[in-house]
Coordinates of C-alpha atoms in Angstrom, one line a residue:
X1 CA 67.4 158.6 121.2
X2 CA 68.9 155.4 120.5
X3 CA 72.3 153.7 119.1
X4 CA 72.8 151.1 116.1
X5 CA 75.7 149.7 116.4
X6 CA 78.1 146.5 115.0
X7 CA 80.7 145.2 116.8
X8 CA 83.1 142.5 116.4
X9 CA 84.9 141.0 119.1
X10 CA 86.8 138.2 117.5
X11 CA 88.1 138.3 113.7
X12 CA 90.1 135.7 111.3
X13 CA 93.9 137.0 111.4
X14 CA 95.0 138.1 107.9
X15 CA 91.4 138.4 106.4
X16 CA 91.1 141.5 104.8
X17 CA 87.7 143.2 104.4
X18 CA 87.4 145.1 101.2
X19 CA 87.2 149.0 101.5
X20 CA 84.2 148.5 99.2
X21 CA 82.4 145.9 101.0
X22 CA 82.3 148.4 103.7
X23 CA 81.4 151.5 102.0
X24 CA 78.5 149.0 100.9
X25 CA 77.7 148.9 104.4
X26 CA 78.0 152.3 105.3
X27 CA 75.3 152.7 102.8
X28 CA 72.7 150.3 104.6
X29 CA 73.3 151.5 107.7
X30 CA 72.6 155.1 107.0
X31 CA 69.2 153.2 105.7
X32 CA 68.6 151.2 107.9
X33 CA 69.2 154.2 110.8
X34 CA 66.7 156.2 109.0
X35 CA 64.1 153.3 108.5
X36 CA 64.5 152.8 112.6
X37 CA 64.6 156.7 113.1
X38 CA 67.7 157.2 114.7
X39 CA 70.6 159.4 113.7
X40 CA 72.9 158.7 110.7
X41 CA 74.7 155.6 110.9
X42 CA 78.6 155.9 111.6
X43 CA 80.9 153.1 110.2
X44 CA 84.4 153.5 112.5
X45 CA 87.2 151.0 111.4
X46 CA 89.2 150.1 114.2
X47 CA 90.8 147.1 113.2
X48 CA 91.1 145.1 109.6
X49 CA 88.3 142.9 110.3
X50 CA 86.9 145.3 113.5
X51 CA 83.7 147.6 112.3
X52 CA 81.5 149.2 114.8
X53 CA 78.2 151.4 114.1
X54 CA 76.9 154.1 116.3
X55 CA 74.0 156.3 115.9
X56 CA 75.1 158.6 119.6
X57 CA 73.4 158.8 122.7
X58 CA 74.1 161.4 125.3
X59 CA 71.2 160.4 127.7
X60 CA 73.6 158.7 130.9
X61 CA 72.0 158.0 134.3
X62 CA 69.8 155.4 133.7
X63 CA 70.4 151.6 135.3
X64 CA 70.9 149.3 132.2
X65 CA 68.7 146.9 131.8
X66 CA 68.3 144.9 128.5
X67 CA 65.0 144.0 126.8
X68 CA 66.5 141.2 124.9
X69 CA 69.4 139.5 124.9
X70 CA 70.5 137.6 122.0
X71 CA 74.7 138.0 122.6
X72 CA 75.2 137.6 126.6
X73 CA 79.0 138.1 125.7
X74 CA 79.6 141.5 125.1
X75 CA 80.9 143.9 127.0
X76 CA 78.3 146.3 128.2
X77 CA 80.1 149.1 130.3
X78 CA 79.5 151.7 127.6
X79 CA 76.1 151.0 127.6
X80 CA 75.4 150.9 131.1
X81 CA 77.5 154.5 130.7
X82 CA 75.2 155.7 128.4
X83 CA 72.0 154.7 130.1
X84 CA 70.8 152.1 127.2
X85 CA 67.7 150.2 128.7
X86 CA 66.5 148.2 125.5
X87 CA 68.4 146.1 123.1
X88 CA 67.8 144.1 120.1
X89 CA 70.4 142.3 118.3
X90 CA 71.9 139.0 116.3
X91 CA 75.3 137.9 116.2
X92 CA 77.3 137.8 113.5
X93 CA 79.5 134.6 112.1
X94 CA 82.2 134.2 110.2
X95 CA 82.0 131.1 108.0
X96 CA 83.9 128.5 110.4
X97 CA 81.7 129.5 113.0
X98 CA 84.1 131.9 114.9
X99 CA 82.0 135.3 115.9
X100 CA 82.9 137.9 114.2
X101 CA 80.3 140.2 116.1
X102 CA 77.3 141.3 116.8
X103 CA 74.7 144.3 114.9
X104 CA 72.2 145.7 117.6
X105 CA 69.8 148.2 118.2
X106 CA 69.9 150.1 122.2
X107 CA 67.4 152.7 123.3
X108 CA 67.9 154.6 126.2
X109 CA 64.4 154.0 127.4
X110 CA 62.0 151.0 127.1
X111 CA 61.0 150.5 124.1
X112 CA 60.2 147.1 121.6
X113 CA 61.3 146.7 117.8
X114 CA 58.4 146.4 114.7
X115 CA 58.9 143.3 113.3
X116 CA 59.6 145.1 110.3
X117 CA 62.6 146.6 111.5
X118 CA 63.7 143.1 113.3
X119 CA 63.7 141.8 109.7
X120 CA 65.6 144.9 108.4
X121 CA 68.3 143.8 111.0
X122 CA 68.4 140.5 110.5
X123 CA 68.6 140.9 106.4
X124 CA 71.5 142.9 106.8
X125 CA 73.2 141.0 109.0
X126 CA 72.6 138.2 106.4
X127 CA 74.4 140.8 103.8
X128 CA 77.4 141.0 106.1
X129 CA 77.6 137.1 106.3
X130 CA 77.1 136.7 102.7
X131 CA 80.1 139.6 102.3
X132 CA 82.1 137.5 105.0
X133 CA 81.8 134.2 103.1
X134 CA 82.9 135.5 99.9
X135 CA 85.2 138.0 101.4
X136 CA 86.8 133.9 103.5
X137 CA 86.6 132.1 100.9
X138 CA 88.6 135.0 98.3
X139 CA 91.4 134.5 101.1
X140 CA 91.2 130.7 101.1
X141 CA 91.5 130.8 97.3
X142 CA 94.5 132.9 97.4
X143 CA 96.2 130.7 100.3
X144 CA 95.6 127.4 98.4
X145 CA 96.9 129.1 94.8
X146 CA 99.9 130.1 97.0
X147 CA 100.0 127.1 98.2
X148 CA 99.8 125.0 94.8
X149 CA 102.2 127.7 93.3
X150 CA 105.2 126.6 96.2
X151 CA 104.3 123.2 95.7
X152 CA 104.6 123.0 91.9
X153 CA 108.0 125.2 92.5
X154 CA 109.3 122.7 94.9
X155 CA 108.4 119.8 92.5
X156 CA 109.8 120.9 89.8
X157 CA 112.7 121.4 91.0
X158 CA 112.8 117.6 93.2
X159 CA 112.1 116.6 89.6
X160 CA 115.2 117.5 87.6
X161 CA 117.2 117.1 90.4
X162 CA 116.1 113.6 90.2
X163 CA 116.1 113.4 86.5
X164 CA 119.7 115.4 86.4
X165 CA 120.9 112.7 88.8
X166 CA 119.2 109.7 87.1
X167 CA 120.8 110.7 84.1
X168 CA 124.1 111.5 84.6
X169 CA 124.1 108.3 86.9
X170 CA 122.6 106.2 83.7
X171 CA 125.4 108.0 81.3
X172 CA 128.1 107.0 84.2
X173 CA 126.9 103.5 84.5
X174 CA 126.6 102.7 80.1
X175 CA 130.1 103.3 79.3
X176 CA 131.5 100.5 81.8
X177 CA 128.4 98.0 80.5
X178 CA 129.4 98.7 77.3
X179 CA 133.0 97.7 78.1
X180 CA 131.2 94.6 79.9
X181 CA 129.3 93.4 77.2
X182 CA 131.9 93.9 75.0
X183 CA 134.4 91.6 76.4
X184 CA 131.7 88.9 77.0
X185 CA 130.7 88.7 73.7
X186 CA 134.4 88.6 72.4
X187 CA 135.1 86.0 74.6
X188 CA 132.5 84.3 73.6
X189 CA 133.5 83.5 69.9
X190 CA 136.3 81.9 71.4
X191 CA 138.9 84.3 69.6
X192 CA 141.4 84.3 72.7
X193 CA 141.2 80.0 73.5
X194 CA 138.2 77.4 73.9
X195 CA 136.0 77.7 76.8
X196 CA 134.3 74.8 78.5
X197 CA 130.5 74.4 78.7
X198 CA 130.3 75.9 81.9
X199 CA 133.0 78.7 81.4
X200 CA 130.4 79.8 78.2
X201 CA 127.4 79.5 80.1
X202 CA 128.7 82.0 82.4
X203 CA 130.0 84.3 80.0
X204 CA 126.4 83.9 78.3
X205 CA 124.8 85.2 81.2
X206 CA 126.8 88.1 81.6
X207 CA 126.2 88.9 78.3
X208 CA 122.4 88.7 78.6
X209 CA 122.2 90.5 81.8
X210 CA 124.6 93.3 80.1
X211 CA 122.3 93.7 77.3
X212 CA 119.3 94.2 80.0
X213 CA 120.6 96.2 82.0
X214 CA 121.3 98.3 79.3
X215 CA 118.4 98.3 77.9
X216 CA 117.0 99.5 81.1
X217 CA 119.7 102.2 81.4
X218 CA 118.8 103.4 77.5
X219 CA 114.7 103.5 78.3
X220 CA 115.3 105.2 81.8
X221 CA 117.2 107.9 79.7
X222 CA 114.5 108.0 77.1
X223 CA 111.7 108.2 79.3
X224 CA 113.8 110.8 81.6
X225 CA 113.8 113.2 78.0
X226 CA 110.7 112.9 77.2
X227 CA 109.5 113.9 81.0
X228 CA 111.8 116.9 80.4
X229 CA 109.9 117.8 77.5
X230 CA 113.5 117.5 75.5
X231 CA 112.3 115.0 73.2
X232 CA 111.3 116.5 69.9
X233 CA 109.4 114.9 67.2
X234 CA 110.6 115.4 63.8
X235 CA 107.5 115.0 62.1
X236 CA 107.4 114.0 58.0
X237 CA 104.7 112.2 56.0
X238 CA 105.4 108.2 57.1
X239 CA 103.2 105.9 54.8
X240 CA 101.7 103.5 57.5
X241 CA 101.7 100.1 55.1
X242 CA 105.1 100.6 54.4
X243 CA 106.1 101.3 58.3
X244 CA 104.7 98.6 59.3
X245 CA 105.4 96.0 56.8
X246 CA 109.1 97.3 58.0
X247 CA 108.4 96.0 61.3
X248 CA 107.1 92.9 60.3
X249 CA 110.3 91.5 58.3
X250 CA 112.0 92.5 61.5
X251 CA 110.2 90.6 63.7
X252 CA 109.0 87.6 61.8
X253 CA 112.3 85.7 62.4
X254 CA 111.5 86.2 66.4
X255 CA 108.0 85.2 65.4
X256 CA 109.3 81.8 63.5
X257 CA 111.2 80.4 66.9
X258 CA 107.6 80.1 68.5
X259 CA 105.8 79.3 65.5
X260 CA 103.7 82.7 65.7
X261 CA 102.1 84.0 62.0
X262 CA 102.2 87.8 62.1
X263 CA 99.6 88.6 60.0
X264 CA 98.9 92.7 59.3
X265 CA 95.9 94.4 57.4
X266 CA 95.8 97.7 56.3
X267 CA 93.2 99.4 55.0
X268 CA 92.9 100.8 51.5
X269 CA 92.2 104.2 52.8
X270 CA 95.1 104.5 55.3
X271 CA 97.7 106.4 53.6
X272 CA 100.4 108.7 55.0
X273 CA 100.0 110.4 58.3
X274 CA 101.9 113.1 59.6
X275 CA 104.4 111.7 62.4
X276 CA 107.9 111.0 63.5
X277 CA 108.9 108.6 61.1
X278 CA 111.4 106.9 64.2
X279 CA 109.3 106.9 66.8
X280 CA 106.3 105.2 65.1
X281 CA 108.1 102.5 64.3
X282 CA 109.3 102.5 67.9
X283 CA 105.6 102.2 68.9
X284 CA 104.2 99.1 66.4
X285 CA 107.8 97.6 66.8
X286 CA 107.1 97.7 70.7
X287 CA 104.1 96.4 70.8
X288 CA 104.1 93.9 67.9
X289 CA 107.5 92.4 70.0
X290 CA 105.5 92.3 73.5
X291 CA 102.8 90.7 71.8
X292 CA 105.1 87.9 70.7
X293 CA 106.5 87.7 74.2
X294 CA 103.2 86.6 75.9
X295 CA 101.3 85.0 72.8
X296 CA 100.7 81.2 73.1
X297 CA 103.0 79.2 70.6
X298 CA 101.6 78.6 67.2
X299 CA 99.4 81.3 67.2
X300 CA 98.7 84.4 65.0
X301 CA 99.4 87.5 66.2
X302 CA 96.6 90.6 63.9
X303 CA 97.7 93.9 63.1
X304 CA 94.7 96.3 61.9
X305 CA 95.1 99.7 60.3
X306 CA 91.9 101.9 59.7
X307 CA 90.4 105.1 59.6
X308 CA 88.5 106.1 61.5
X309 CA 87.4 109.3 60.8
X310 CA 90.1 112.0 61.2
X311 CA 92.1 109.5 62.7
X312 CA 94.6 106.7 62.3
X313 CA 93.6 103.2 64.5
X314 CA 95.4 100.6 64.8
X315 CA 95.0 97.3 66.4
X316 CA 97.5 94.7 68.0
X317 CA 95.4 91.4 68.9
X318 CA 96.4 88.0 70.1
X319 CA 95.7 85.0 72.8
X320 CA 97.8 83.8 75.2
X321 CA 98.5 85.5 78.5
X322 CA 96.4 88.0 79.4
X323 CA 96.0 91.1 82.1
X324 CA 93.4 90.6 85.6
X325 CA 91.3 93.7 85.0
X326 CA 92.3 95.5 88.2
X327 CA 96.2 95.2 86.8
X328 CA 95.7 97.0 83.3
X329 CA 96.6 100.3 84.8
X330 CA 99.5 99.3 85.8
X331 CA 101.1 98.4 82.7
X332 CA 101.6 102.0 81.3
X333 CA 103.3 103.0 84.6
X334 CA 106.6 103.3 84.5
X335 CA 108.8 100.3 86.6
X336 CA 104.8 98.5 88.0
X337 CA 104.7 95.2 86.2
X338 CA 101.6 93.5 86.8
X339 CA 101.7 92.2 90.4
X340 CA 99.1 89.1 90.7
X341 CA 99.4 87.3 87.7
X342 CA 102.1 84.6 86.1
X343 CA 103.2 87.4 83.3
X344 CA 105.3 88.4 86.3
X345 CA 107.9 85.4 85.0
X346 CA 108.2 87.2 81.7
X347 CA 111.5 89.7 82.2
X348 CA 111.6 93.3 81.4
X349 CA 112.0 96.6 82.6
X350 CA 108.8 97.6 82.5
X351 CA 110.1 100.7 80.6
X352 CA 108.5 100.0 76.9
X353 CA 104.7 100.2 77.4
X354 CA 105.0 104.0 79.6
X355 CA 107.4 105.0 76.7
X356 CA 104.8 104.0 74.4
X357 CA 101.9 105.5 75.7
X358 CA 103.7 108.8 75.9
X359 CA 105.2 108.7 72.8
X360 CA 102.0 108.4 71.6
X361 CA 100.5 111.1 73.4
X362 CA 103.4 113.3 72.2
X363 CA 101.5 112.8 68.7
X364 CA 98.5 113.8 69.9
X365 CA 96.8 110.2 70.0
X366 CA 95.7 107.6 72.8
X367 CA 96.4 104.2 73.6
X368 CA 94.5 101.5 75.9
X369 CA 94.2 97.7 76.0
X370 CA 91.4 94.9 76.4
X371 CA 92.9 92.2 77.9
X372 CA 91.3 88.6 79.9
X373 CA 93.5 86.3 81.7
X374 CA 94.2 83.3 79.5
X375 CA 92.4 84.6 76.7
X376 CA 95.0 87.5 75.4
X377 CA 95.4 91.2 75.0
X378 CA 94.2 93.8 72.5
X379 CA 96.1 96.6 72.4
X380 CA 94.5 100.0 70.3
X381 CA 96.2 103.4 69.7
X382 CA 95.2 106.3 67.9
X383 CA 97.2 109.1 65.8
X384 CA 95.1 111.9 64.2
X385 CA 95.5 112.8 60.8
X386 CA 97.1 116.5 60.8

């Protein structure tokens, strides 16, 4: 008579062991205790993650005394009890490493295993490893999707409190700006009595700063709705020559104080494409007026429009200051201005470029730029033709 038994004497906490995975078992043991002529296998479930196999032995009064020893750990009272003398056996590992236990064969006299029946063991304790790793890694799954799922709940809601409080602090903040800017520019037409040179300088400055600080104030909001998904496009047909000869006239007076010739192409096949009429001029009025911020004086500043193939491509080129490679990221992030390079004396809010790029990606199109210090910056977006 003999005994074939599994045993687990440490387990994972919380890992659960499918009622089919060990039906599955059940089945290979009742094989493998027929292959090894014993009696019928018997899976008992103690625990979750706790199986043990017998095949019963009533023979007792016998010393123990194992054959081989492959798992000096266990505990061997019942075996001594029931007068085992040979044992065969390989422990079994959870993925980590931690023992989960051990599948044996004990006879209750001397006897060796067929290497046959050693492989028999040894392939089925590779099943149960095999079931353990997918049975671990099922639980890990569901522990890091937990995990993601809290996460994304608990940054979302970070977010709009952040973006509820950035915006009702930006809403608080225009209306006395306004009020600010306001009075500096009516003081400054000398309405109310004649300022001296240094009284107007002042009031100048104010002014200025006013006006930037609300422009910052006016992209944070923007950029706040359109991270809040609240900005909708209205799309319409927009005829692309006519858009951006619009942009031209208003920028070719800002053009004229540096001497830079804005100079656009379109192509005969570009006609209308389906977009927010607004918000694509935002886009070539944006980029058209930072590429007369940092383009050398008396230069040309090229605006392409082309097809190419289901979409629209346009190009913004010019020399002047240009972008290290390692900053060019950081230009479409929103508040990084590029860090190692003189463009850092050139103000903004660093606003105008992220608004851009998403504003474009709201239309279903991309944007990137090819830029060289000293040499200039290319700047290419996409819109597809819907």
């Amino acid at each position: 008579m003999g005994l074939v038994r599994i045993v687990t004497s440490s387990y994972i906490d919380d890992v659960k062991i499918s009622e089919e995975t060990v039906a599955k078992w059940q089945r290979i043991v009742d094989l493998m205790a027929q292959t090894l002529h014993v009696p019928a296998g018997l899976i008992m479930k103690a625990k979750p993650n706790h199986l043990e196999v017998f095949v019963s032995s009533k023979t007792k009064g016998n010393p123990y005394k194992a054959g081989e020893r492959v798992d000096p750990g266990w505990d061997h009272d019942l075996d001594i009890e029931l007068g085992l003398k040979f044992y065969f056996g390989f422990p079994i590992k959870w993925p980590n490493g931690e023992r989960f236990g051990t599948i044996c064969v004990l006879y209750n006299n001397d006897n060796s295993l067929s290497n046959s029946s050693r492989e028999l063991m040894f392939e089925f304790k590779e099943i149960i490893e095999t079931d353990l790793l997918v049975t671990s890694q099922a639980y890990e799954n569901e522990l890091i999707k937990k995990a993601l799922i809290e996460a994304k709940i608990e940054s979302e809601n970070v977010s709009q409190a952040k973006s509820d409080f950035l915006a009702s602090m930006s809403h608080e903040l225009r209306t006395p700006l306004n009020s600010i800017i306001g009075f500096s520019d009516v003081l400054l037409t000398e309405q109310f009595g004649l300022l001296n040179e240094k009284q107007l300088k002042y009031l100048s400055n104010v002014s200025t700063s006013g006006n930037e600080l609300l422009e910052a104030i006016n992209g944070l909001l923007e950029l706040l709705k359109i991270e809040s998904g609240k900005l909708q496009l209205r799309i319409e047909d927009v005829d692309v020559s006519e858009t951006i000869q619009d942009v031209k006239v208003l920028l070719d007076p800002l053009a004229s104080e540096k001497g830079i010739i804005l100079e656009c192409n379109v192509g005969s096949d570009v006609g209308s494409i389906k977009a927010d009429r607004i918000k694509f001029k935002e886009i070539l009025y944006d980029l058209m007026n930072d590429a007369i911020k940092f383009a050398s004086d008396n230069g040309t500043i090229r605006c392409y429009a082309t097809v190419n193939e289901s979409e629209l491509h346009i190009t913004i080129q010019y020399t002047g200051v240009g972008i290290p490679e390692d900053e060019l990221d950081n230009i479409f992030q929103p508040f990084l201005k590029v860090r190692k390079f003189h463009v850092q004396k050139y103000r903004g809010t660093g606003l105008r470029l992220p608004i851009v790029k998403k504003i474009v990606e709201l239309h279903g199109g991309t944007i990137w730029v090819e830029s060289e210090p000293d040499k200039g910056s290319t700047f290419n977006f996409t819109i597809p033709y819907t």
